[in-house]
């Protein structure tokens, strides 16, 4: 499949048309941003890792019965995906308190929840992706009631599968962000699943001492070893 004109350039990816109107090619960059684009940088090799990891996750989830946008990996940085209409919601699932949740509700990072939680943000850079609830999403016509129900079910199913998957790699899945799209009348999982969009903590590193982050928090919080963290996750995914 060949890249045609560029349709879009985002913070971490470019999207190109293909000869098939149902498909686009996503091209992963090494560019990193945080805090709604205020912090910018490069994480060398990130594009390759995020592309390959995301594809691996999407294929794992497909096998578990969760529909995704994944079609075919072309090379290290490029993947063919279904051309979806993105639902303008950032869907965040959390298992353990961290980041904005800890700040907003005054809960220490690392506090284990009784049950996983879900939240929606309205995907809108100008507004800084404000937190919204189901009723706001409905009122703003961002998704239908049925779509919201489907998205919730799928997001929790993704969480269960991913917790189990990462447990085997000795990694605790703290929280993550998903995006969904509409494709031929169906809601499918879209965007990416990578250390850019998930918090991964070294298992057992955090109940007694401070946690070890293997994700974009190393970039956001200037913890150092950013590339090493991405490489470590990738190494475990590859089974060595
Ligand atoms: N996240 C993301 N994109 C965003 C905001 C959050 O991928 O624009 C991910 C983030 O990596 C983390 C989870 O969603 O795994 C929850 O993030 P949080 O709301 O705590 O925001 P943060 O502390 O990252 O600002």
mmCIF file with all atom_site columns, C-alpha atoms and ligand atoms in Angstrom, residues 35 90 92 94 98-101 119 129 175-177 195-199 217 220-221, ligand 1:
data_model
loop_
_atom_site.group_PDB
_atom_site.id
_atom_site.type_symbol
_atom_site.label_atom_id
_atom_site.label_alt_id
_atom_site.label_comp_id
_atom_site.label_asym_id
_atom_site.label_entity_id
_atom_site.label_seq_id
_atom_site.pdbx_PDB_ins_code
_atom_site.Cartn_x
_atom_site.Cartn_y
_atom_site.Cartn_z
_atom_site.occupancy
_atom_site.B_iso_or_equiv
_atom_site.pdbx_formal_charge
_atom_site.auth_seq_id
_atom_site.auth_comp_id
_atom_site.auth_asym_id
_atom_site.auth_atom_id
_atom_site.pdbx_PDB_model_num
ATOM   1  C CA  . UNK A 1 35  ? 1.000   19.484 29.144 1.00 0.00 ? 35  UNK A CA  1
ATOM   2  C CA  . UNK A 1 90  ? -10.310 10.841 25.413 1.00 0.00 ? 90  UNK A CA  1
ATOM   3  C CA  . UNK A 1 92  ? -9.207  7.295  30.479 1.00 0.00 ? 92  UNK A CA  1
ATOM   4  C CA  . UNK A 1 94  ? -7.468  4.061  35.886 1.00 0.00 ? 94  UNK A CA  1
ATOM   5  C CA  . UNK A 1 98  ? -1.718  8.953  39.561 1.00 0.00 ? 98  UNK A CA  1
ATOM   6  C CA  . UNK A 1 99  ? -1.249  12.166 37.607 1.00 0.00 ? 99  UNK A CA  1
ATOM   7  C CA  . UNK A 1 100 ? -4.239  14.468 37.243 1.00 0.00 ? 100 UNK A CA  1
ATOM   8  C CA  . UNK A 1 101 ? -6.498  12.169 39.311 1.00 0.00 ? 101 UNK A CA  1
ATOM   9  C CA  . UNK A 1 119 ? -13.431 9.300  32.753 1.00 0.00 ? 119 UNK A CA  1
ATOM   10 C CA  . UNK A 1 129 ? -9.266  18.710 26.815 1.00 0.00 ? 129 UNK A CA  1
ATOM   11 C CA  . UNK A 1 175 ? -3.885  4.058  33.847 1.00 0.00 ? 175 UNK A CA  1
ATOM   12 C CA  . UNK A 1 176 ? -4.206  4.721  30.125 1.00 0.00 ? 176 UNK A CA  1
ATOM   13 C CA  . UNK A 1 177 ? -6.027  6.746  27.499 1.00 0.00 ? 177 UNK A CA  1
ATOM   14 C CA  . UNK A 1 195 ? 4.150   4.316  26.747 1.00 0.00 ? 195 UNK A CA  1
ATOM   15 C CA  . UNK A 1 196 ? 2.934   7.735  25.491 1.00 0.00 ? 196 UNK A CA  1
ATOM   16 C CA  . UNK A 1 197 ? -0.637  6.878  26.452 1.00 0.00 ? 197 UNK A CA  1
ATOM   17 C CA  . UNK A 1 198 ? -0.294  4.474  29.390 1.00 0.00 ? 198 UNK A CA  1
ATOM   18 C CA  . UNK A 1 199 ? 1.305   4.579  32.817 1.00 0.00 ? 199 UNK A CA  1
ATOM   19 C CA  . UNK A 1 217 ? 6.133   10.335 32.886 1.00 0.00 ? 217 UNK A CA  1
ATOM   20 C CA  . UNK A 1 220 ? 6.869   14.826 31.607 1.00 0.00 ? 220 UNK A CA  1
ATOM   21 C CA  . UNK A 1 221 ? 8.584   14.883 34.988 1.00 0.00 ? 221 UNK A CA  1
HETATM 22 N N1  . LIG B 2 .   ? -3.072  10.573 28.648 1.00 0.00 ? 1   LIG B N1  1
HETATM 23 C C1  . LIG B 2 .   ? -2.811  10.633 27.281 1.00 0.00 ? 1   LIG B C1  1
HETATM 24 N N2  . LIG B 2 .   ? -3.063  11.799 26.622 1.00 0.00 ? 1   LIG B N2  1
HETATM 25 C C2  . LIG B 2 .   ? -3.559  12.909 27.226 1.00 0.00 ? 1   LIG B C2  1
HETATM 26 C C3  . LIG B 2 .   ? -3.832  12.839 28.603 1.00 0.00 ? 1   LIG B C3  1
HETATM 27 C C4  . LIG B 2 .   ? -3.573  11.661 29.289 1.00 0.00 ? 1   LIG B C4  1
HETATM 28 O O1  . LIG B 2 .   ? -2.381  9.666  26.691 1.00 0.00 ? 1   LIG B O1  1
HETATM 29 O O2  . LIG B 2 .   ? -3.770  13.920 26.542 1.00 0.00 ? 1   LIG B O2  1
HETATM 30 C C5  . LIG B 2 .   ? -2.810  9.321  29.394 1.00 0.00 ? 1   LIG B C5  1
HETATM 31 C C6  . LIG B 2 .   ? -1.613  9.449  30.314 1.00 0.00 ? 1   LIG B C6  1
HETATM 32 O O3  . LIG B 2 .   ? -0.443  8.970  29.692 1.00 0.00 ? 1   LIG B O3  1
HETATM 33 C C7  . LIG B 2 .   ? -1.993  8.569  31.471 1.00 0.00 ? 1   LIG B C7  1
HETATM 34 C C8  . LIG B 2 .   ? -3.520  8.614  31.504 1.00 0.00 ? 1   LIG B C8  1
HETATM 35 O O4  . LIG B 2 .   ? -3.920  9.066  30.216 1.00 0.00 ? 1   LIG B O4  1
HETATM 36 O O5  . LIG B 2 .   ? -1.600  7.229  31.214 1.00 0.00 ? 1   LIG B O5  1
HETATM 37 C C9  . LIG B 2 .   ? -4.084  9.518  32.571 1.00 0.00 ? 1   LIG B C9  1
HETATM 38 O O6  . LIG B 2 .   ? -3.497  10.782 32.466 1.00 0.00 ? 1   LIG B O6  1
HETATM 39 P P1  . LIG B 2 .   ? -3.845  11.955 33.488 1.00 0.00 ? 1   LIG B P1  1
HETATM 40 O O7  . LIG B 2 .   ? -5.263  12.323 33.323 1.00 0.00 ? 1   LIG B O7  1
HETATM 41 O O8  . LIG B 2 .   ? -3.391  11.552 34.837 1.00 0.00 ? 1   LIG B O8  1
HETATM 42 O O9  . LIG B 2 .   ? -3.069  13.209 32.942 1.00 0.00 ? 1   LIG B O9  1
HETATM 43 P P2  . LIG B 2 .   ? -1.558  13.653 33.110 1.00 0.00 ? 1   LIG B P2  1
HETATM 44 O O10 . LIG B 2 .   ? -1.208  13.469 34.541 1.00 0.00 ? 1   LIG B O10 1
HETATM 45 O O11 . LIG B 2 .   ? -0.817  12.765 32.161 1.00 0.00 ? 1   LIG B O11 1
HETATM 46 O O12 . LIG B 2 .   ? -1.627  15.075 32.663 1.00 0.00 ? 1   LIG B O12 1
#
